[in-house]
mmCIF file of C-alpha atoms in Angstrom:
data_model
loop_
_atom_site.group_PDB
_atom_site.id
_atom_site.type_symbol
_atom_site.label_atom_id
_atom_site.label_comp_id
_atom_site.label_asym_id
_atom_site.label_seq_id
_atom_site.Cartn_x
_atom_site.Cartn_y
_atom_site.Cartn_z
ATOM 1 C CA UNK D 27 29.012 -27.507 16.973
ATOM 2 C CA UNK D 28 29.427 -28.559 13.312
ATOM 3 C CA UNK D 29 26.751 -27.279 11.036
ATOM 4 C CA UNK D 30 25.121 -29.562 8.375
ATOM 5 C CA UNK D 31 24.772 -28.836 4.777
ATOM 6 C CA UNK D 32 21.033 -28.489 5.297
ATOM 7 C CA UNK D 33 21.443 -25.892 8.027
ATOM 8 C CA UNK D 34 23.883 -24.042 5.727
ATOM 9 C CA UNK D 35 21.458 -24.169 2.910
ATOM 10 C CA UNK D 36 18.521 -22.983 4.904
ATOM 11 C CA UNK D 37 20.664 -20.043 5.991
ATOM 12 C CA UNK D 38 21.572 -19.248 2.415
ATOM 13 C CA UNK D 39 17.909 -19.368 1.273
ATOM 14 C CA UNK D 40 17.037 -16.913 4.056
ATOM 15 C CA UNK D 41 19.795 -14.558 2.819
ATOM 16 C CA UNK D 42 18.502 -14.830 -0.805
ATOM 17 C CA UNK D 43 14.923 -14.218 0.267
ATOM 18 C CA UNK D 44 15.710 -11.180 2.418
ATOM 19 C CA UNK D 45 17.912 -9.698 -0.383
ATOM 20 C CA UNK D 46 15.649 -10.255 -3.477
ATOM 21 C CA UNK D 47 12.120 -10.473 -2.097
ATOM 22 C CA UNK D 48 12.258 -8.217 0.970
ATOM 23 C CA UNK D 49 14.956 -5.858 -0.472
ATOM 24 C CA UNK D 50 16.868 -5.771 2.769
ATOM 25 C CA UNK D 51 20.126 -4.699 1.124
ATOM 26 C CA UNK D 52 21.584 -3.073 4.269
ATOM 27 C CA UNK D 53 21.720 -6.255 6.321
ATOM 28 C CA UNK D 54 25.146 -7.253 7.539
ATOM 29 C CA UNK D 55 25.962 -10.297 5.427
ATOM 30 C CA UNK D 56 28.151 -13.085 6.581
ATOM 31 C CA UNK D 57 28.616 -16.267 4.593
ATOM 32 C CA UNK D 58 29.167 -19.611 6.322
ATOM 33 C CA UNK D 59 32.243 -21.628 5.617
ATOM 34 C CA UNK D 60 31.424 -23.544 2.493
ATOM 35 C CA UNK D 61 32.917 -26.983 2.745
ATOM 36 C CA UNK D 62 31.199 -28.920 -0.033
ATOM 37 C CA UNK D 63 30.990 -26.750 -3.156
ATOM 38 C CA UNK D 64 29.701 -29.465 -5.401
ATOM 39 C CA UNK D 65 26.839 -30.388 -3.169
ATOM 40 C CA UNK D 66 25.873 -26.766 -2.617
ATOM 41 C CA UNK D 67 25.967 -26.036 -6.395
ATOM 42 C CA UNK D 68 23.786 -29.170 -7.015
ATOM 43 C CA UNK D 69 21.229 -27.879 -4.399
ATOM 44 C CA UNK D 70 21.215 -24.482 -6.021
ATOM 45 C CA UNK D 71 20.728 -26.053 -9.510
ATOM 46 C CA UNK D 72 17.932 -28.334 -8.302
ATOM 47 C CA UNK D 73 16.017 -25.382 -7.045
ATOM 48 C CA UNK D 74 16.951 -23.108 -10.111
ATOM 49 C CA UNK D 75 18.674 -20.568 -7.748
ATOM 50 C CA UNK D 76 22.241 -20.672 -9.144
ATOM 51 C CA UNK D 77 21.785 -17.484 -11.107
ATOM 52 C CA UNK D 78 20.260 -15.538 -8.188
ATOM 53 C CA UNK D 79 23.098 -16.655 -5.959
ATOM 54 C CA UNK D 80 25.650 -15.402 -8.504
ATOM 55 C CA UNK D 81 23.944 -12.083 -8.643
ATOM 56 C CA UNK D 82 23.677 -11.937 -4.864
ATOM 57 C CA UNK D 83 27.402 -12.481 -4.240
ATOM 58 C CA UNK D 84 28.268 -9.932 -7.018
ATOM 59 C CA UNK D 85 26.080 -7.200 -5.741
ATOM 60 C CA UNK D 86 26.989 -7.884 -2.033
ATOM 61 C CA UNK D 87 30.684 -7.942 -3.098
ATOM 62 C CA UNK D 88 31.268 -11.365 -1.582
ATOM 63 C CA UNK D 89 33.062 -12.939 -4.613
ATOM 64 C CA UNK D 90 36.351 -13.003 -2.744
ATOM 65 C CA UNK D 91 34.752 -14.847 0.248
ATOM 66 C CA UNK D 92 33.572 -17.984 -1.550
ATOM 67 C CA UNK D 93 35.811 -20.844 -2.799
ATOM 68 C CA UNK D 94 37.268 -20.630 -6.331
ATOM 69 C CA UNK D 95 35.499 -23.915 -7.273
ATOM 70 C CA UNK D 96 32.027 -22.491 -6.444
ATOM 71 C CA UNK D 97 32.783 -19.094 -8.070
ATOM 72 C CA UNK D 98 33.946 -20.815 -11.346
ATOM 73 C CA UNK D 99 30.806 -23.003 -11.471
ATOM 74 C CA UNK D 100 28.571 -20.039 -10.961
ATOM 75 C CA UNK D 101 30.393 -17.908 -13.515
ATOM 76 C CA UNK D 102 30.015 -20.663 -16.143
ATOM 77 C CA UNK D 103 26.248 -20.750 -15.598
ATOM 78 C CA UNK D 104 25.949 -16.962 -15.873
ATOM 79 C CA UNK D 105 27.806 -16.991 -19.170
ATOM 80 C CA UNK D 106 25.350 -19.546 -20.584
ATOM 81 C CA UNK D 107 22.442 -17.442 -19.187
ATOM 82 C CA UNK D 108 23.761 -14.274 -20.925
ATOM 83 C CA UNK D 109 24.088 -15.959 -24.291
ATOM 84 C CA UNK D 110 20.610 -17.537 -24.083
ATOM 85 C CA UNK D 111 19.122 -14.187 -22.920
ATOM 86 C CA UNK D 112 20.389 -12.352 -26.002
ATOM 87 C CA UNK D 113 19.314 -15.287 -28.274
ATOM 88 C CA UNK D 114 15.831 -15.411 -26.950
ATOM 89 C CA UNK D 115 15.243 -11.677 -27.144
ATOM 90 C CA UNK D 116 15.940 -11.940 -30.883
ATOM 91 C CA UNK D 117 13.572 -14.968 -31.020
ATOM 92 C CA UNK D 118 10.793 -13.074 -29.218
ATOM 93 C CA UNK D 119 11.173 -10.268 -31.787
ATOM 94 C CA UNK D 120 10.639 -12.798 -34.623
ATOM 95 C CA UNK D 121 7.723 -14.620 -33.011
ATOM 96 C CA UNK D 122 5.948 -11.386 -32.011
ATOM 97 C CA UNK D 123 5.671 -10.436 -35.624
ATOM 98 C CA UNK D 124 4.472 -13.917 -36.707
ATOM 99 C CA UNK D 125 1.544 -14.159 -34.092
ATOM 100 C CA UNK D 126 0.645 -10.474 -33.813
ATOM 101 C CA UNK D 127 -2.645 -11.043 -35.643
ATOM 102 C CA UNK D 128 -3.772 -13.826 -33.283
ATOM 103 C CA UNK D 129 -5.149 -13.621 -29.802
ATOM 104 C CA UNK D 130 -2.323 -14.810 -27.633
ATOM 105 C CA UNK D 131 -0.451 -14.483 -24.316
ATOM 106 C CA UNK D 132 3.269 -14.848 -23.677
ATOM 107 C CA UNK D 133 3.964 -15.911 -20.089
ATOM 108 C CA UNK D 134 6.387 -17.495 -17.579
ATOM 109 C CA UNK D 135 10.142 -17.631 -18.065
ATOM 110 C CA UNK D 136 11.798 -14.587 -19.536
ATOM 111 C CA UNK D 137 8.552 -12.555 -19.298
ATOM 112 C CA UNK D 138 8.311 -13.136 -15.560
ATOM 113 C CA UNK D 139 12.039 -12.206 -15.225
ATOM 114 C CA UNK D 140 11.537 -8.785 -16.954
ATOM 115 C CA UNK D 141 8.257 -7.917 -15.263
ATOM 116 C CA UNK D 142 8.785 -9.151 -11.594
ATOM 117 C CA UNK D 143 12.518 -9.585 -11.138
ATOM 118 C CA UNK D 144 13.242 -5.975 -12.123
ATOM 119 C CA UNK D 145 15.211 -6.824 -15.283
ATOM 120 C CA UNK D 146 18.594 -6.713 -13.388
ATOM 121 C CA UNK D 147 18.117 -10.081 -11.598
ATOM 122 C CA UNK D 148 18.463 -13.320 -13.674
ATOM 123 C CA UNK D 149 15.729 -15.917 -13.754
ATOM 124 C CA UNK D 150 16.401 -19.167 -15.653
ATOM 125 C CA UNK D 151 14.176 -20.098 -18.510
ATOM 126 C CA UNK D 152 14.199 -22.869 -21.104
ATOM 127 C CA UNK D 153 11.611 -21.837 -23.755
ATOM 128 C CA UNK D 154 9.060 -19.334 -24.843
ATOM 129 C CA UNK D 155 5.575 -20.253 -23.608
ATOM 130 C CA UNK D 156 2.666 -18.904 -25.641
ATOM 131 C CA UNK D 157 -0.972 -19.493 -24.977
ATOM 132 C CA UNK D 158 -3.294 -19.344 -28.023
ATOM 133 C CA UNK D 159 -6.809 -20.334 -29.020
ATOM 134 C CA UNK D 160 -7.123 -23.861 -30.209
ATOM 135 C CA UNK D 161 -8.933 -22.885 -33.467
ATOM 136 C CA UNK D 162 -5.877 -20.881 -34.479
ATOM 137 C CA UNK D 163 -3.400 -23.799 -34.307
ATOM 138 C CA UNK D 164 -3.460 -24.881 -38.000
ATOM 139 C CA UNK D 165 -2.733 -21.362 -39.191
ATOM 140 C CA UNK D 166 -0.065 -20.730 -36.539
ATOM 141 C CA UNK D 167 1.701 -24.074 -37.319
ATOM 142 C CA UNK D 168 1.811 -23.139 -40.972
ATOM 143 C CA UNK D 169 3.096 -19.589 -40.283
ATOM 144 C CA UNK D 170 5.879 -20.949 -37.945
ATOM 145 C CA UNK D 171 6.921 -23.359 -40.593
ATOM 146 C CA UNK D 172 7.041 -20.544 -43.151
ATOM 147 C CA UNK D 173 9.189 -18.369 -40.827
ATOM 148 C CA UNK D 174 12.060 -20.808 -40.042
ATOM 149 C CA UNK D 175 10.693 -22.966 -37.293
ATOM 150 C CA UNK D 176 10.221 -26.747 -37.126
ATOM 151 C CA UNK D 177 8.395 -29.188 -34.877
ATOM 152 C CA UNK D 178 10.372 -30.584 -31.941
ATOM 153 C CA UNK D 179 9.760 -33.836 -30.096
ATOM 154 C CA UNK D 180 10.216 -33.610 -26.281
ATOM 155 C CA UNK D 181 10.216 -37.450 -26.169
ATOM 156 C CA UNK D 182 13.046 -37.873 -28.692
ATOM 157 C CA UNK D 183 14.743 -34.562 -27.831
ATOM 158 C CA UNK D 184 15.303 -33.744 -31.571
ATOM 159 C CA UNK D 185 13.528 -31.807 -34.422
ATOM 160 C CA UNK D 186 10.982 -33.888 -36.364
ATOM 161 C CA UNK D 187 10.470 -31.631 -39.363
ATOM 162 C CA UNK D 188 7.246 -29.993 -40.723
ATOM 163 C CA UNK D 189 4.682 -32.311 -39.149
ATOM 164 C CA UNK D 190 1.203 -30.722 -39.008
ATOM 165 C CA UNK D 191 -0.644 -33.517 -37.164
ATOM 166 C CA UNK D 192 -1.011 -33.276 -33.364
ATOM 167 C CA UNK D 193 -0.354 -36.634 -31.696
ATOM 168 C CA UNK D 194 -2.284 -38.076 -28.771
ATOM 169 C CA UNK D 195 0.410 -37.120 -26.196
ATOM 170 C CA UNK D 196 0.383 -33.474 -27.425
ATOM 171 C CA UNK D 197 -3.395 -33.410 -27.272
ATOM 172 C CA UNK D 198 -3.215 -34.757 -23.650
ATOM 173 C CA UNK D 199 -0.722 -32.072 -22.715
ATOM 174 C CA UNK D 200 -2.484 -29.369 -24.829
ATOM 175 C CA UNK D 201 0.998 -28.286 -26.100
ATOM 176 C CA UNK D 202 3.054 -28.557 -29.257
ATOM 177 C CA UNK D 203 6.746 -27.802 -29.397
ATOM 178 C CA UNK D 204 8.877 -25.939 -31.993
ATOM 179 C CA UNK D 205 12.564 -24.909 -32.407
ATOM 180 C CA UNK D 206 14.497 -22.833 -34.805
ATOM 181 C CA UNK D 207 15.124 -25.044 -37.815
ATOM 182 C CA UNK D 208 18.528 -23.557 -38.713
ATOM 183 C CA UNK D 209 20.265 -23.651 -35.278
ATOM 184 C CA UNK D 210 18.119 -25.998 -33.240
ATOM 185 C CA UNK D 211 17.778 -23.363 -30.553
ATOM 186 C CA UNK D 212 14.990 -20.934 -29.452
ATOM 187 C CA UNK D 213 12.426 -23.431 -28.244
ATOM 188 C CA UNK D 214 8.689 -22.478 -28.388
ATOM 189 C CA UNK D 215 5.864 -24.174 -26.483
ATOM 190 C CA UNK D 216 2.530 -23.468 -28.044
ATOM 191 C CA UNK D 217 -0.276 -24.065 -25.479
ATOM 192 C CA UNK D 218 -4.014 -23.976 -25.873
ATOM 193 C CA UNK D 219 -4.575 -24.858 -22.217
ATOM 194 C CA UNK D 220 -2.052 -23.438 -19.819
ATOM 195 C CA UNK D 221 -3.009 -25.834 -17.019
ATOM 196 C CA UNK D 222 -4.190 -28.982 -18.744
ATOM 197 C CA UNK D 223 -3.500 -31.052 -15.610
ATOM 198 C CA UNK D 224 -6.338 -29.364 -13.736
ATOM 199 C CA UNK D 225 -10.037 -29.310 -14.432
ATOM 200 C CA UNK D 226 -10.171 -25.521 -14.236
ATOM 201 C CA UNK D 227 -7.314 -25.134 -16.738
ATOM 202 C CA UNK D 228 -9.541 -24.447 -19.792
ATOM 203 C CA UNK D 229 -11.484 -21.728 -17.884
ATOM 204 C CA UNK D 230 -8.294 -20.066 -16.574
ATOM 205 C CA UNK D 231 -6.733 -20.142 -20.057
ATOM 206 C CA UNK D 232 -9.793 -18.367 -21.524
ATOM 207 C CA UNK D 233 -9.665 -15.761 -18.757
ATOM 208 C CA UNK D 234 -5.957 -15.214 -19.349
ATOM 209 C CA UNK D 235 -6.617 -14.509 -23.032
ATOM 210 C CA UNK D 236 -9.580 -12.186 -22.388
ATOM 211 C CA UNK D 237 -7.666 -10.142 -19.690
ATOM 212 C CA UNK D 238 -4.277 -10.034 -21.578
ATOM 213 C CA UNK D 239 -2.292 -6.810 -21.352
ATOM 214 C CA UNK D 240 -0.088 -5.143 -23.925
ATOM 215 C CA UNK D 241 3.447 -4.579 -22.612
ATOM 216 C CA UNK D 242 6.665 -3.178 -23.980
ATOM 217 C CA UNK D 243 9.354 -5.949 -23.908
ATOM 218 C CA UNK D 244 12.766 -4.567 -24.850
ATOM 219 C CA UNK D 245 11.147 -2.263 -27.409
ATOM 220 C CA UNK D 246 8.905 -5.100 -28.693
ATOM 221 C CA UNK D 247 5.130 -4.751 -28.290
ATOM 222 C CA UNK D 248 3.883 -8.105 -26.952
ATOM 223 C CA UNK D 249 0.878 -9.418 -24.985
ATOM 224 C CA UNK D 250 1.270 -10.998 -21.604
ATOM 225 C CA UNK D 251 -1.024 -12.102 -18.769
ATOM 226 C CA UNK D 252 -2.302 -9.718 -16.059
ATOM 227 C CA UNK D 253 -0.445 -9.653 -12.743
ATOM 228 C CA UNK D 254 -3.315 -11.433 -10.997
ATOM 229 C CA UNK D 255 -3.356 -14.316 -13.427
ATOM 230 C CA UNK D 256 0.407 -14.446 -13.343
ATOM 231 C CA UNK D 257 0.148 -15.159 -9.652
ATOM 232 C CA UNK D 258 -2.718 -17.637 -10.062
ATOM 233 C CA UNK D 259 -0.536 -19.421 -12.727
ATOM 234 C CA UNK D 260 2.406 -19.587 -10.356
ATOM 235 C CA UNK D 261 0.333 -21.133 -7.659
ATOM 236 C CA UNK D 262 -0.881 -23.892 -9.974
ATOM 237 C CA UNK D 263 2.602 -24.303 -11.405
ATOM 238 C CA UNK D 264 3.940 -25.059 -7.919
ATOM 239 C CA UNK D 265 1.241 -27.767 -7.592
ATOM 240 C CA UNK D 266 1.922 -29.098 -11.025
ATOM 241 C CA UNK D 267 5.661 -29.484 -10.329
ATOM 242 C CA UNK D 268 5.194 -30.870 -6.867
ATOM 243 C CA UNK D 269 7.003 -27.844 -5.313
ATOM 244 C CA UNK D 270 10.252 -29.217 -6.748
ATOM 245 C CA UNK D 271 11.883 -25.853 -7.411
ATOM 246 C CA UNK D 272 12.044 -23.113 -4.750
ATOM 247 C CA UNK D 273 12.318 -20.647 -7.619
ATOM 248 C CA UNK D 274 8.548 -20.932 -7.917
ATOM 249 C CA UNK D 275 8.183 -19.510 -4.479
ATOM 250 C CA UNK D 276 10.444 -16.566 -5.297
ATOM 251 C CA UNK D 277 8.168 -15.981 -8.278
ATOM 252 C CA UNK D 278 5.114 -16.058 -5.908
ATOM 253 C CA UNK D 279 6.591 -13.596 -3.425
ATOM 254 C CA UNK D 280 7.744 -11.135 -6.142
ATOM 255 C CA UNK D 281 4.509 -11.300 -8.133
ATOM 256 C CA UNK D 282 2.438 -10.968 -4.901
ATOM 257 C CA UNK D 283 4.303 -7.910 -3.919
ATOM 258 C CA UNK D 284 3.256 -6.332 -7.203
ATOM 259 C CA UNK D 285 -0.455 -7.285 -7.025
ATOM 260 C CA UNK D 286 -0.855 -6.349 -3.328
ATOM 261 C CA UNK D 287 -2.859 -3.280 -4.295
ATOM 262 C CA UNK D 288 -5.537 -5.382 -5.819
ATOM 263 C CA UNK D 289 -5.627 -7.910 -2.992
ATOM 264 C CA UNK D 290 -9.433 -8.097 -2.955
ATOM 265 C CA UNK D 291 -9.586 -9.211 -6.623
ATOM 266 C CA UNK D 292 -6.748 -11.717 -6.003
ATOM 267 C CA UNK D 293 -8.538 -13.185 -3.018
ATOM 268 C CA UNK D 294 -11.668 -13.728 -5.130
ATOM 269 C CA UNK D 295 -9.634 -15.732 -7.686
ATOM 270 C CA UNK D 296 -8.028 -17.749 -4.911
ATOM 271 C CA UNK D 297 -11.438 -18.544 -3.395
ATOM 272 C CA UNK D 298 -13.007 -19.296 -6.757
ATOM 273 C CA UNK D 299 -10.256 -21.872 -7.549
ATOM 274 C CA UNK D 300 -10.082 -23.154 -3.964
ATOM 275 C CA UNK D 301 -6.341 -22.480 -3.431
ATOM 276 C CA UNK D 302 -6.764 -21.265 0.254
ATOM 277 C CA UNK D 303 -4.887 -24.210 1.768
ATOM 278 C CA UNK D 304 -2.032 -23.707 -0.697
ATOM 279 C CA UNK D 305 -1.742 -20.090 0.202
ATOM 280 C CA UNK D 306 -1.633 -21.038 3.909
ATOM 281 C CA UNK D 307 1.348 -23.269 3.178
ATOM 282 C CA UNK D 308 3.021 -20.425 1.248
ATOM 283 C CA UNK D 309 2.527 -18.301 4.350
ATOM 284 C CA UNK D 310 3.972 -21.064 6.578
ATOM 285 C CA UNK D 311 7.007 -21.464 4.243
ATOM 286 C CA UNK D 312 7.739 -17.711 4.535
ATOM 287 C CA UNK D 313 7.549 -17.800 8.267
ATOM 288 C CA UNK D 314 9.322 -21.135 8.822
ATOM 289 C CA UNK D 315 12.042 -21.396 6.110
ATOM 290 C CA UNK D 316 12.622 -17.778 5.225
ATOM 291 C CA UNK D 317 12.077 -16.328 8.757
ATOM 292 C CA UNK D 318 9.887 -13.637 7.304
ATOM 293 C CA UNK D 319 9.241 -11.112 10.147
ATOM 294 C CA UNK D 320 6.609 -9.250 8.071
ATOM 295 C CA UNK D 321 4.115 -12.097 8.739
ATOM 296 C CA UNK D 322 2.137 -11.698 11.987
ATOM 297 C CA UNK D 323 2.255 -14.816 14.191
ATOM 298 C CA UNK D 324 -0.404 -17.189 13.000
ATOM 299 C CA UNK D 325 -2.046 -20.107 14.814
ATOM 300 C CA UNK D 326 -1.594 -23.239 12.840
ATOM 301 C CA UNK D 327 -3.553 -26.314 13.692
ATOM 302 C CA UNK D 328 -1.526 -29.331 14.840
ATOM 303 C CA UNK D 329 -2.389 -31.157 11.567
ATOM 304 C CA UNK D 330 -1.151 -28.193 9.443
ATOM 305 C CA UNK D 331 2.041 -27.685 11.418
ATOM 306 C CA UNK D 332 2.892 -31.393 11.165
ATOM 307 C CA UNK D 333 2.463 -31.720 7.370
ATOM 308 C CA UNK D 334 3.770 -28.223 6.576
ATOM 309 C CA UNK D 335 6.958 -28.534 8.705
ATOM 310 C CA UNK D 336 7.665 -31.937 7.186
ATOM 311 C CA UNK D 337 7.127 -30.538 3.663
ATOM 312 C CA UNK D 338 9.553 -27.666 4.267
ATOM 313 C CA UNK D 339 12.204 -30.043 5.521
ATOM 314 C CA UNK D 340 11.711 -32.363 2.485
ATOM 315 C CA UNK D 341 11.949 -29.439 0.053
ATOM 316 C CA UNK D 342 15.321 -28.410 1.478
ATOM 317 C CA UNK D 343 16.730 -31.898 1.735
ATOM 318 C CA UNK D 344 15.319 -33.851 -1.214
ATOM 319 C CA UNK D 345 13.557 -31.326 -3.430
ATOM 320 C CA UNK D 346 9.925 -32.421 -3.044
ATOM 321 C CA UNK D 347 7.564 -33.162 -0.145
ATOM 322 C CA UNK D 348 7.127 -36.901 0.221
ATOM 323 C CA UNK D 349 3.938 -37.013 2.424
ATOM 324 C CA UNK D 350 0.913 -37.666 0.194
ATOM 325 C CA UNK D 351 -1.409 -35.987 2.768
ATOM 326 C CA UNK D 352 0.470 -32.646 2.107
ATOM 327 C CA UNK D 353 -0.476 -32.863 -1.549
ATOM 328 C CA UNK D 354 -4.027 -33.745 -0.745
ATOM 329 C CA UNK D 355 -4.388 -30.998 1.718
ATOM 330 C CA UNK D 356 -3.129 -28.230 -0.640
ATOM 331 C CA UNK D 357 -4.870 -29.452 -3.707
ATOM 332 C CA UNK D 358 -7.994 -27.465 -4.668
ATOM 333 C CA UNK D 359 -11.139 -28.761 -3.052
ATOM 334 C CA UNK D 360 -9.450 -31.053 -0.451
ATOM 335 C CA UNK D 361 -10.760 -29.069 2.515
ATOM 336 C CA UNK D 362 -14.292 -29.544 1.138
ATOM 337 C CA UNK D 363 -14.033 -33.285 0.706
ATOM 338 C CA UNK D 364 -11.737 -34.058 3.649
ATOM 339 C CA UNK D 365 -13.832 -36.706 5.439
ATOM 340 C CA UNK D 366 -14.747 -38.375 2.211
ATOM 341 C CA UNK D 367 -11.064 -38.716 1.202
ATOM 342 C CA UNK D 368 -10.101 -39.802 4.724
ATOM 343 C CA UNK D 369 -12.619 -42.666 4.690
ATOM 344 C CA UNK D 370 -12.114 -43.792 1.160
ATOM 345 C CA UNK D 371 -8.344 -43.283 0.654
ATOM 346 C CA UNK D 372 -6.881 -43.821 4.085
ATOM 347 C CA UNK D 373 -9.185 -46.053 6.255
ATOM 348 C CA UNK D 374 -6.573 -46.135 8.947
ATOM 349 C CA UNK D 375 -5.742 -42.378 8.702
ATOM 350 C CA UNK D 376 -3.205 -42.253 11.521
ATOM 351 C CA UNK D 377 -1.257 -45.259 10.365
ATOM 352 C CA UNK D 378 0.132 -43.833 7.202
ATOM 353 C CA UNK D 379 3.560 -45.370 7.731
ATOM 354 C CA UNK D 380 1.894 -48.706 6.848
ATOM 355 C CA UNK D 381 1.378 -47.245 3.347
ATOM 356 C CA UNK D 382 4.532 -45.135 3.125
ATOM 357 C CA UNK D 383 7.349 -46.723 5.062
ATOM 358 C CA UNK D 384 11.030 -46.154 4.471
ATOM 359 C CA UNK D 385 12.278 -47.111 1.034
ATOM 360 C CA UNK D 386 8.829 -46.596 -0.738
ATOM 361 C CA UNK D 387 9.180 -45.111 -4.228
ATOM 362 C CA UNK D 388 7.835 -41.762 -5.131
ATOM 363 C CA UNK D 389 5.666 -43.516 -7.729
ATOM 364 C CA UNK D 390 3.805 -45.196 -4.860
ATOM 365 C CA UNK D 391 3.099 -41.735 -3.402
ATOM 366 C CA UNK D 392 1.991 -40.433 -6.706
ATOM 367 C CA UNK D 393 -0.423 -43.351 -7.151
ATOM 368 C CA UNK D 394 -2.303 -42.356 -3.969
ATOM 369 C CA UNK D 395 -2.313 -38.674 -5.008
ATOM 370 C CA UNK D 396 -3.757 -39.583 -8.392
ATOM 371 C CA UNK D 397 -6.359 -41.872 -6.662
ATOM 372 C CA UNK D 398 -7.249 -38.936 -4.347
ATOM 373 C CA UNK D 399 -7.735 -36.583 -7.340
ATOM 374 C CA UNK D 400 -10.131 -39.067 -8.956
ATOM 375 C CA UNK D 401 -12.103 -39.438 -5.759
ATOM 376 C CA UNK D 402 -12.427 -35.623 -5.516
ATOM 377 C CA UNK D 403 -13.265 -35.237 -9.190
ATOM 378 C CA UNK D 404 -10.329 -32.868 -9.583
#
């Protein structure tokens, strides 16, 4: 029987999860016959897993068992990563000296790679994310200008000079962007609310700053978020980006493994920010997609199994879950307002195809998600 690209891709994801997250290095590894290199590479790129796959085939000594076209594409991506890695380490050294006197937290990206991926495994990153107090912004902007950085517009994708004013879009995002003024590289995102899309974002940002931890990063003393808040941030990040990148789940698995010793404190945070349903989906994903045998068999309700299994299939085939009920179910607070949402948002709850038939745009789905968020007061 001929295997589909989706079946092949599921198998590959299981191999990557076993190797990187469960550290099952002694497993007998056999790769499927890769027929469509371009499509597989696109899938890996969409989920930000190309670099991990490159390291996987190198460590498992499988480079001679993949097509030359695929190997060439992976090698090119790894060369770019190596260059950016060296460049950004120099940038972090510069920035650490500039902001050392301010209360700040460096998080995500390259910092998660060094802390949770063991340093030897590559994790893609695009910028340096720094959380600061809003009151410190004028002084920080001035210091960055003085030290060779300029403002960068994400709308125009180009530097915009030494602009000190913060526009309405940046205020809405609680984020301003900078880049190195000489080379146009080393991008910095300065946040004063790490989760501006969520009502609890301001509270969580304050807690991240108050519980920050000093760490040694390549010989540079920096401040980063605690492991518990790194996990909380990754959970919200998956929601924020609509689960588009499976790399977020690898982040979650690896961070959770490190904070397992403080599970009681982590559960308190999850309950406080009402992320229980999202964690149930993460567990389902590990069991269904990654075939994680460490999970004891769980009893899923019919409702959960239907929306969760559909979400997993969508993530593999299209990159994001398309069923709006999935988003509503895993959003904080949905389980508390379930009947209210059901009656106000979907009067005919079981006839969802009337709202979301074939060919409907994602924007239509997002319209209902936003409507549900307003109804919940999220």
